[in-house]
Amino acid sequence: MDSVKPSAVTPTKSKLARTFAKVLHIRAVTGVAPVDGVQKVQDVKPREKVKDDQAAVKPKGSWSQLFGKDDEQLEYRVALEAFLAKLFATISSIKASYVQLQYAQSPYDADGIQAADRLVISELKNLSELKQCYLKKQFDFSPEKTMVSAEIQELKSLLKTYEIMGRKLESQLKLKDSEIIFLKEKLEESNKQSKLLEKRMNQSGQLFVLDNLHISGLSPSHFIAVLRHTVKSIRSFTRLMIDEMKSAGWDLDAAASSIQPGVGYYRADHKCFAFESFVCREMFDAFHYPNYSPPTESLPEKKKQQQQLFFERFTELKSVKTRDFLSRKPKSSFAKFCRAKYLQVIHPKMESSFFGNLSQRNLVNSGEFPDTPFFTSFAEMAKRVWLLHCLAFSFQPEASIFQVTKGCRFSEVYMETVADEAFLPFENSQESADPRVAFTIVPGFRIGKTVLQCQVYLSQLQNPC
């Protein structure tokens, strides 16, 4: 189409105003009336080509008589723009109705689905009517009103779409919040169960895996279960002892060297194994004797009676709390063992540096038991070692204990290393790895033909044994 020349007309706003006025005048003269909600003029067709071979519109009737060429072209363009605005507004309404239909499907809402379906069908009918108007060139002669109405309709459709999306997101948010609350409750319940199990295993000292156990049904697996609990308790007490050393300002390097001299550690934190070896060495001292502690205690002469006695001690102690048992039976064999091992493991200078006095030691010497976290941890460890000894002598033949000496070659049959770094220097070398034992941490055991490996720390500085 030819553009409107500036010399022929006034500015655009004035021209649009004049055009709208002429359109209103035409409606009065020609008697154009709305058809099916769309105001139109019959048989509005494009005119023949004008200057520069561009298309123009030549409506029949009074348009050519009332307007000039430029006015007719502008009038047709405004009417077409109004038509397109109404078309897009209808499409937006269809989209909003479809979104409403989707929203009503999840969660399922039968009434909402039917209402949304009716809206979709209604808007599709409006779209079909617009198509027929376009094919018949029937355009609206209130373009200014139509464009404003179409814009309002489109904004309403967008607002409706956003409201539905907002409600959907809000419902999803509520669902996620519900899931979060459920998972939090589940996590809290799991934590409670975990703490309860941990309390049963570590604080009460109960070994539920050995419930309803009879002496005739003993197997190495039962001994392994008790040994694992024992080692765990030893390590817990060792960590507590190291923390007390740090608080008291001890030189841990010097202390580790005094326990295991001449050992090169692969990592600084490996020095804790030296302290663990010290605790194990003192706690398992005389483990291979039936009279573990006290050594003067009388025992039945017959092996079978001894075996039954140790199993009864094991059964009696395994299911009760250490503190309750010591309070109830302060003169029992276990109570005497606990006192003797505390005085053996905790040197007076160590206790004095930890607590500033010897009050705990004095209570133990007088036959009482201190109610402190330090002694409670020690007593729990002592109980586990005592149970392991009782169970060892419940076997026939009894389980035996062993450890390897410094400088021995590593054997996977009898040993388990706590430091794999000992093998690393030999990985890229043609020489065969030949690590040596620096010291034994946890002793090993034999139960018949079953061998439970001892835990060792390896080094390359020892001489072969």
Coordinates of C-alpha atoms in Angstrom, one line a residue:
M1 CA 0.0 0.0 0.0
D2 CA 1.1 3.6 -0.6
S3 CA 2.1 5.5 2.5
V4 CA 0.2 8.6 3.4
K5 CA 2.1 11.7 2.3
P6 CA 2.7 14.4 4.9
S7 CA 1.7 17.2 2.5
A8 CA -1.7 15.7 1.9
V9 CA -2.9 15.3 5.5
T10 CA -2.6 16.7 8.9
P11 CA -0.5 14.9 11.6
T12 CA -1.4 11.3 12.4
K13 CA -3.4 11.9 15.6
S14 CA -5.6 14.5 14.0
K15 CA -6.1 12.3 10.9
L16 CA -7.1 9.3 13.1
A17 CA -9.6 11.5 15.0
R18 CA -11.0 12.8 11.7
T19 CA -11.2 9.3 10.3
F20 CA -13.1 7.9 13.4
A21 CA -15.5 10.9 13.0
K22 CA -16.1 10.0 9.4
V23 CA -16.6 6.3 10.3
L24 CA -19.3 7.3 12.8
H25 CA -20.9 9.5 10.2
I26 CA -20.9 6.6 7.7
R27 CA -22.6 4.3 10.2
A28 CA -25.4 6.9 10.5
V29 CA -25.7 7.3 6.7
T30 CA -25.4 3.6 5.6
G31 CA -27.1 2.0 8.6
V32 CA -24.4 -0.6 9.3
A33 CA -25.4 -2.8 12.2
P34 CA -23.6 -5.5 14.3
V35 CA -23.9 -9.1 13.2
D36 CA -23.2 -11.9 15.8
G37 CA -21.3 -9.6 18.1
V38 CA -19.1 -8.3 15.3
Q39 CA -19.9 -5.0 13.8
K40 CA -19.3 -5.0 10.1
V41 CA -19.9 -3.5 6.6
Q42 CA -20.9 -5.7 3.7
D43 CA -18.6 -6.4 0.8
V44 CA -15.6 -4.4 1.8
K45 CA -13.1 -5.3 -0.9
P46 CA -9.6 -4.2 -1.9
R47 CA -9.4 -1.7 -4.7
E48 CA -7.4 -2.0 -7.8
K49 CA -3.7 -1.2 -7.7
V50 CA -2.6 2.5 -7.3
K51 CA 0.7 4.2 -7.5
D52 CA 3.9 2.2 -7.2
D53 CA 1.9 -1.0 -7.7
Q54 CA 0.9 -1.2 -4.0
A55 CA -2.5 -2.6 -2.9
A56 CA -5.3 -0.3 -1.6
V57 CA -8.8 -0.9 -0.4
K58 CA -11.9 0.2 -2.4
P59 CA -15.1 -0.4 -0.4
K60 CA -18.3 -0.4 -2.3
G61 CA -21.0 2.2 -1.7
S62 CA -20.4 5.5 0.0
W63 CA -16.7 5.1 1.0
S64 CA -15.4 6.1 -2.4
Q65 CA -17.7 9.1 -2.4
L66 CA -17.1 10.3 1.1
F67 CA -13.3 9.8 1.4
G68 CA -10.3 10.4 -0.6
K69 CA -7.9 7.6 -1.5
D70 CA -5.7 8.1 1.5
D71 CA -8.6 8.3 3.9
E72 CA -10.0 5.1 2.6
Q73 CA -6.6 3.3 2.9
L74 CA -6.2 4.6 6.5
E75 CA -9.8 3.6 7.4
Y76 CA -9.2 0.1 6.1
R77 CA -5.9 -0.3 7.9
V78 CA -7.4 0.9 11.2
A79 CA -10.3 -1.6 10.8
L80 CA -7.9 -4.4 10.0
E81 CA -5.8 -3.6 13.1
A82 CA -8.9 -3.7 15.2
F83 CA -9.8 -7.0 13.7
L84 CA -6.4 -8.5 14.5
A85 CA -6.5 -7.1 18.0
K86 CA -9.8 -8.9 18.6
L87 CA -8.4 -12.1 17.0
F88 CA -5.4 -12.2 19.3
A89 CA -7.5 -11.4 22.3
T90 CA -9.7 -14.3 21.4
I91 CA -6.6 -16.6 21.1
S92 CA -5.5 -15.4 24.6
S93 CA -8.9 -16.3 25.9
I94 CA -8.7 -19.8 24.4
K95 CA -5.2 -20.2 26.0
A96 CA -6.6 -19.0 29.4
S97 CA -9.5 -21.4 29.2
Y98 CA -7.2 -24.3 28.3
V99 CA -4.9 -23.5 31.2
Q100 CA -8.0 -23.5 33.4
L101 CA -8.9 -26.9 32.0
Q102 CA -5.5 -28.3 32.7
Y103 CA -5.6 -27.0 36.3
A104 CA -8.9 -28.7 36.9
Q105 CA -7.5 -32.1 35.9
S106 CA -5.0 -32.3 38.7
P107 CA -6.3 -32.7 41.3
Y108 CA -9.4 -33.9 39.5
D109 CA -12.3 -31.5 39.6
A110 CA -15.3 -32.6 37.5
D111 CA -17.2 -29.4 37.7
G112 CA -14.1 -27.3 37.0
I113 CA -13.3 -29.4 33.9
Q114 CA -16.9 -29.0 32.5
A115 CA -16.8 -25.2 33.1
A116 CA -13.4 -24.9 31.5
D117 CA -14.5 -27.1 28.6
R118 CA -17.5 -24.8 28.0
L119 CA -15.2 -21.8 28.0
V120 CA -12.9 -23.4 25.4
I121 CA -15.8 -24.3 23.1
S122 CA -17.3 -20.8 23.4
E123 CA -14.0 -19.1 22.5
L124 CA -13.4 -21.5 19.6
K125 CA -16.9 -20.4 18.3
N126 CA -15.9 -16.8 18.6
L127 CA -12.7 -17.6 16.7
S128 CA -14.7 -19.3 14.0
E129 CA -17.0 -16.2 13.7
L130 CA -14.0 -14.0 13.3
K131 CA -12.7 -16.2 10.5
Q132 CA -16.0 -15.9 8.6
C133 CA -15.9 -12.1 9.1
Y134 CA -12.5 -12.0 7.6
L135 CA -13.4 -14.1 4.6
K136 CA -16.4 -11.9 3.9
K137 CA -14.4 -8.7 4.6
Q138 CA -16.8 -7.7 7.3
F139 CA -14.8 -5.4 9.6
D140 CA -15.7 -3.5 12.7
F141 CA -16.6 0.2 12.2
S142 CA -15.9 1.1 15.9
P143 CA -12.2 0.3 15.7
E144 CA -11.2 2.6 18.6
K145 CA -13.7 0.9 20.9
T146 CA -12.9 -2.6 19.6
M147 CA -9.1 -2.2 20.1
V148 CA -9.6 -1.0 23.7
S149 CA -12.1 -3.8 24.3
A150 CA -9.6 -6.4 22.8
E151 CA -6.8 -5.1 24.9
I152 CA -8.9 -5.3 28.0
Q153 CA -9.9 -8.9 27.1
E154 CA -6.3 -9.9 26.4
L155 CA -5.2 -8.5 29.7
K156 CA -8.0 -10.3 31.5
S157 CA -7.0 -13.5 29.8
L158 CA -3.3 -13.0 30.8
L159 CA -4.4 -12.2 34.4
K160 CA -6.5 -15.3 34.5
T161 CA -3.6 -17.4 33.2
Y162 CA -1.3 -16.0 35.8
E163 CA -3.8 -16.5 38.6
I164 CA -4.2 -20.1 37.6
M165 CA -0.5 -20.6 37.4
G166 CA -0.1 -18.9 40.8
R167 CA -2.7 -21.2 42.3
K168 CA -0.9 -24.2 40.8
L169 CA 2.5 -23.1 42.1
E170 CA 0.9 -22.4 45.5
S171 CA -0.5 -25.9 45.6
Q172 CA 2.8 -27.4 44.5
L173 CA 4.5 -25.3 47.2
K174 CA 2.1 -26.7 49.8
L175 CA 2.8 -30.2 48.6
K176 CA 6.5 -29.7 48.8
D177 CA 6.1 -28.2 52.3
S178 CA 4.1 -31.3 53.3
E179 CA 6.8 -33.5 51.9
I180 CA 9.5 -31.6 53.7
I181 CA 7.6 -31.9 57.0
F182 CA 7.1 -35.6 56.4
L183 CA 10.8 -36.2 55.6
K184 CA 11.8 -34.1 58.6
E185 CA 9.6 -36.3 60.8
K186 CA 11.0 -39.4 59.2
L187 CA 14.6 -38.1 59.7
E188 CA 13.9 -37.2 63.3
E189 CA 12.4 -40.7 63.9
S190 CA 15.5 -42.3 62.2
N191 CA 17.8 -40.2 64.4
K192 CA 15.9 -41.3 67.5
Q193 CA 16.2 -44.9 66.5
S194 CA 19.9 -44.5 65.7
K195 CA 20.6 -42.8 69.0
L196 CA 18.6 -45.5 70.8
L197 CA 20.6 -48.2 69.1
E198 CA 23.8 -46.4 69.8
K199 CA 22.9 -46.0 73.4
R200 CA 22.1 -49.6 73.7
M201 CA 25.4 -50.6 72.1
N202 CA 27.8 -48.1 73.6
Q203 CA 26.2 -46.9 76.9
S204 CA 24.2 -49.7 78.3
G205 CA 26.7 -52.3 77.0
Q206 CA 24.0 -54.7 76.1
L207 CA 24.9 -57.1 73.3
F208 CA 21.5 -57.9 71.8
V209 CA 23.1 -60.1 69.1
L210 CA 23.9 -62.6 71.8
D211 CA 20.5 -62.7 73.4
N212 CA 19.1 -66.2 74.1
L213 CA 22.6 -67.6 73.6
H214 CA 23.4 -71.0 75.1
I215 CA 26.9 -72.4 75.8
S216 CA 26.3 -75.3 73.4
G217 CA 25.6 -72.9 70.6
L218 CA 28.8 -70.8 70.9
S219 CA 30.7 -70.1 67.7
P220 CA 33.6 -67.8 66.6
S221 CA 31.1 -65.4 65.2
H222 CA 29.8 -64.6 68.7
F223 CA 33.4 -63.9 69.8
I224 CA 34.0 -61.7 66.8
A225 CA 30.9 -59.6 67.7
V226 CA 32.1 -59.1 71.3
L227 CA 35.6 -58.3 70.1
R228 CA 34.3 -55.6 67.8
H229 CA 32.4 -53.9 70.6
T230 CA 35.5 -54.2 72.8
V231 CA 37.8 -52.6 70.2
K232 CA 35.3 -49.8 69.7
S233 CA 35.1 -49.1 73.4
I234 CA 38.9 -49.1 73.7
R235 CA 39.2 -46.5 70.9
S236 CA 36.5 -44.4 72.5
F237 CA 38.4 -44.3 75.8
T238 CA 41.7 -43.7 74.0
R239 CA 40.3 -40.6 72.3
L240 CA 39.1 -39.3 75.6
M241 CA 42.5 -39.9 77.2
I242 CA 44.2 -38.1 74.3
D243 CA 41.8 -35.1 74.7
E244 CA 42.7 -35.0 78.4
M245 CA 46.4 -35.0 77.5
K246 CA 45.9 -32.1 75.1
S247 CA 43.9 -30.1 77.7
A248 CA 46.7 -30.8 80.3
G249 CA 49.3 -29.5 77.8
W250 CA 51.1 -32.8 77.2
D251 CA 53.7 -33.2 74.4
L252 CA 51.9 -35.9 72.5
D253 CA 54.9 -36.6 70.2
A254 CA 57.1 -37.2 73.3
A255 CA 54.4 -39.3 74.9
A256 CA 54.0 -41.5 71.8
S257 CA 57.8 -41.9 71.5
S258 CA 58.0 -43.1 75.1
I259 CA 55.3 -45.7 74.4
Q260 CA 56.6 -46.9 71.1
P261 CA 60.2 -45.7 70.6
G262 CA 61.9 -45.4 67.2
V263 CA 58.8 -45.6 65.1
G264 CA 58.4 -43.4 61.9
Y265 CA 54.8 -42.6 61.4
Y266 CA 53.4 -42.0 57.9
R267 CA 51.0 -39.4 59.1
A268 CA 50.9 -37.2 62.2
D269 CA 47.5 -38.5 63.3
H270 CA 48.8 -42.1 63.3
K271 CA 50.5 -41.4 66.7
C272 CA 47.1 -42.2 68.2
F273 CA 47.8 -45.8 67.5
A274 CA 50.7 -45.7 70.0
F275 CA 48.3 -44.7 72.8
E276 CA 45.8 -47.3 71.7
S277 CA 48.5 -50.0 71.8
F278 CA 49.3 -48.9 75.3
V279 CA 45.7 -49.2 76.5
C280 CA 45.3 -52.6 74.8
R281 CA 48.6 -53.8 76.3
E282 CA 47.6 -53.0 79.8
M283 CA 44.0 -54.1 79.5
F284 CA 44.8 -57.4 77.9
D285 CA 47.7 -58.1 80.2
A286 CA 47.2 -61.7 81.7
F287 CA 44.2 -62.2 79.5
H288 CA 45.4 -65.8 78.8
Y289 CA 45.0 -66.8 82.5
P290 CA 41.7 -68.0 83.9
N291 CA 42.4 -65.9 87.0
Y292 CA 42.4 -62.7 84.8
S293 CA 42.0 -60.5 87.9
P294 CA 42.3 -60.9 90.7
P295 CA 44.9 -63.7 90.3
T296 CA 44.2 -65.2 93.7
E297 CA 40.6 -65.9 93.1
S298 CA 39.7 -69.6 93.4
L299 CA 38.1 -71.3 90.4
P300 CA 36.6 -74.8 89.9
E301 CA 39.2 -77.4 89.1
K302 CA 37.2 -79.1 86.4
K303 CA 37.4 -77.5 83.0
K304 CA 33.7 -78.0 82.4
Q305 CA 32.7 -76.3 85.5
Q306 CA 35.1 -73.4 84.7
Q307 CA 33.6 -73.2 81.3
Q308 CA 30.1 -73.0 82.8
L309 CA 31.2 -70.4 85.4
F310 CA 32.7 -68.0 82.8
F311 CA 29.6 -68.3 80.6
E312 CA 27.3 -67.5 83.5
R313 CA 29.5 -64.4 84.3
F314 CA 29.2 -63.4 80.7
T315 CA 25.4 -63.8 80.6
E316 CA 25.0 -61.9 83.9
L317 CA 27.0 -58.9 83.0
K318 CA 26.3 -58.4 79.2
S319 CA 22.7 -57.3 79.7
V320 CA 23.1 -54.7 82.5
K321 CA 24.6 -51.2 82.7
T322 CA 28.1 -51.0 84.1
R323 CA 27.3 -48.4 86.7
D324 CA 24.3 -50.4 88.0
F325 CA 26.3 -53.6 88.3
L326 CA 29.2 -51.9 90.1
S327 CA 26.8 -50.3 92.5
R328 CA 24.9 -53.5 93.2
K329 CA 28.0 -55.7 93.4
P330 CA 31.0 -53.7 94.5
K331 CA 32.9 -56.8 95.6
S332 CA 32.3 -58.9 92.5
S333 CA 35.1 -60.3 90.4
F334 CA 34.4 -57.7 87.7
A335 CA 34.4 -54.9 90.3
K336 CA 37.8 -56.1 91.5
F337 CA 39.1 -56.4 87.9
C338 CA 37.9 -52.8 87.1
R339 CA 39.7 -51.4 90.1
A340 CA 42.9 -53.2 89.4
K341 CA 43.0 -52.2 85.7
Y342 CA 42.2 -48.6 86.4
L343 CA 45.2 -48.4 88.8
Q344 CA 47.3 -50.2 86.2
V345 CA 46.4 -48.0 83.2
I346 CA 46.0 -44.6 84.8
H347 CA 49.3 -43.6 86.4
P348 CA 49.1 -41.2 89.4
K349 CA 51.1 -38.5 87.5
M350 CA 48.7 -38.9 84.6
E351 CA 45.6 -38.5 86.8
S352 CA 47.1 -35.6 88.7
S353 CA 47.9 -33.7 85.4
F354 CA 44.4 -34.4 84.1
F355 CA 42.3 -33.4 87.1
G356 CA 44.8 -31.6 89.4
N357 CA 44.4 -34.2 92.2
L358 CA 44.2 -37.9 92.9
S359 CA 40.6 -38.0 94.2
Q360 CA 39.4 -40.6 91.7
R361 CA 42.4 -42.9 92.5
N362 CA 41.7 -42.5 96.2
L363 CA 38.1 -43.5 95.7
V364 CA 39.1 -46.6 93.7
N365 CA 41.6 -47.6 96.3
S366 CA 39.0 -47.3 99.0
G367 CA 36.6 -49.6 97.1
E368 CA 34.3 -47.0 95.6
F369 CA 33.8 -45.9 92.0
P370 CA 34.0 -42.3 90.9
D371 CA 30.9 -40.9 89.2
T372 CA 32.9 -39.0 86.5
P373 CA 32.7 -39.2 82.6
F374 CA 36.4 -40.3 82.6
F375 CA 35.9 -43.2 84.9
T376 CA 32.5 -44.1 83.4
S377 CA 34.2 -44.4 80.0
F378 CA 37.0 -46.5 81.5
A379 CA 34.5 -48.8 83.3
E380 CA 32.6 -49.4 80.1
M381 CA 35.8 -50.4 78.3
A382 CA 36.8 -52.6 81.2
K383 CA 33.4 -54.3 81.0
R384 CA 33.8 -55.1 77.4
V385 CA 37.3 -56.6 77.9
W386 CA 36.0 -58.6 80.9
L387 CA 33.1 -60.0 78.8
L388 CA 35.5 -60.9 76.0
H389 CA 37.7 -62.8 78.6
C390 CA 34.6 -64.6 80.0
L391 CA 33.5 -65.6 76.5
A392 CA 37.0 -66.8 75.6
F393 CA 37.0 -69.2 78.5
S394 CA 33.5 -70.4 77.7
F395 CA 34.8 -72.2 74.6
Q396 CA 36.3 -75.6 74.8
P397 CA 39.1 -75.4 74.2
E398 CA 39.3 -71.8 75.3
A399 CA 40.2 -69.0 72.9
S400 CA 43.8 -68.0 73.1
I401 CA 45.4 -64.5 72.6
F402 CA 48.5 -63.6 70.6
Q403 CA 50.5 -60.7 69.4
V404 CA 53.5 -60.3 67.1
T405 CA 56.8 -58.8 68.1
K406 CA 58.5 -55.8 66.7
G407 CA 60.3 -56.3 63.4
C408 CA 58.4 -59.4 62.2
R409 CA 57.4 -59.6 58.5
F410 CA 53.8 -58.8 57.7
S411 CA 51.5 -61.8 57.2
E412 CA 47.9 -61.4 55.9
V413 CA 46.9 -64.6 57.7
Y414 CA 47.7 -63.3 61.2
M415 CA 47.8 -59.6 60.8
E416 CA 45.7 -56.6 59.7
T417 CA 47.5 -53.3 59.1
V418 CA 45.9 -50.0 60.1
A419 CA 48.3 -48.1 57.8
D420 CA 48.2 -49.1 54.1
E421 CA 50.8 -46.4 53.4
A422 CA 53.4 -49.0 54.3
F423 CA 52.9 -50.6 50.9
L424 CA 52.8 -47.4 48.8
P425 CA 56.6 -46.9 48.3
F426 CA 56.8 -50.3 46.6
E427 CA 54.1 -49.9 44.1
N428 CA 56.3 -48.2 41.4
S429 CA 59.4 -50.2 42.4
Q430 CA 60.7 -53.5 41.1
E431 CA 61.6 -54.5 44.6
S432 CA 59.0 -56.7 46.5
A433 CA 57.3 -55.0 49.4
D434 CA 58.6 -56.2 52.7
P435 CA 57.0 -54.1 55.5
R436 CA 57.8 -55.0 59.1
V437 CA 55.8 -54.7 62.3
A438 CA 56.5 -51.6 64.3
F439 CA 54.1 -52.6 67.1
T440 CA 50.9 -54.5 67.8
I441 CA 47.9 -52.4 68.5
V442 CA 45.0 -54.9 69.1
P443 CA 46.0 -58.5 69.8
G444 CA 44.8 -61.4 67.8
F445 CA 42.9 -64.5 68.9
R446 CA 42.6 -68.2 68.0
I447 CA 39.4 -70.1 68.5
G448 CA 40.1 -73.7 67.5
K449 CA 41.1 -73.5 63.8
T450 CA 39.8 -69.9 63.4
V451 CA 42.3 -67.1 63.5
L452 CA 41.2 -63.5 64.3
Q453 CA 43.9 -61.2 62.9
C454 CA 45.7 -58.8 65.2
Q455 CA 46.0 -55.2 64.2
V456 CA 49.5 -53.9 63.7
Y457 CA 51.3 -50.7 62.6
L458 CA 53.9 -51.3 59.9
S459 CA 57.3 -49.7 59.4
Q460 CA 60.5 -50.3 57.4
L461 CA 63.0 -49.7 60.2
Q462 CA 62.8 -53.0 62.1
N463 CA 65.1 -56.0 61.8
P464 CA 63.6 -59.3 60.8
C465 CA 62.6 -61.5 63.7

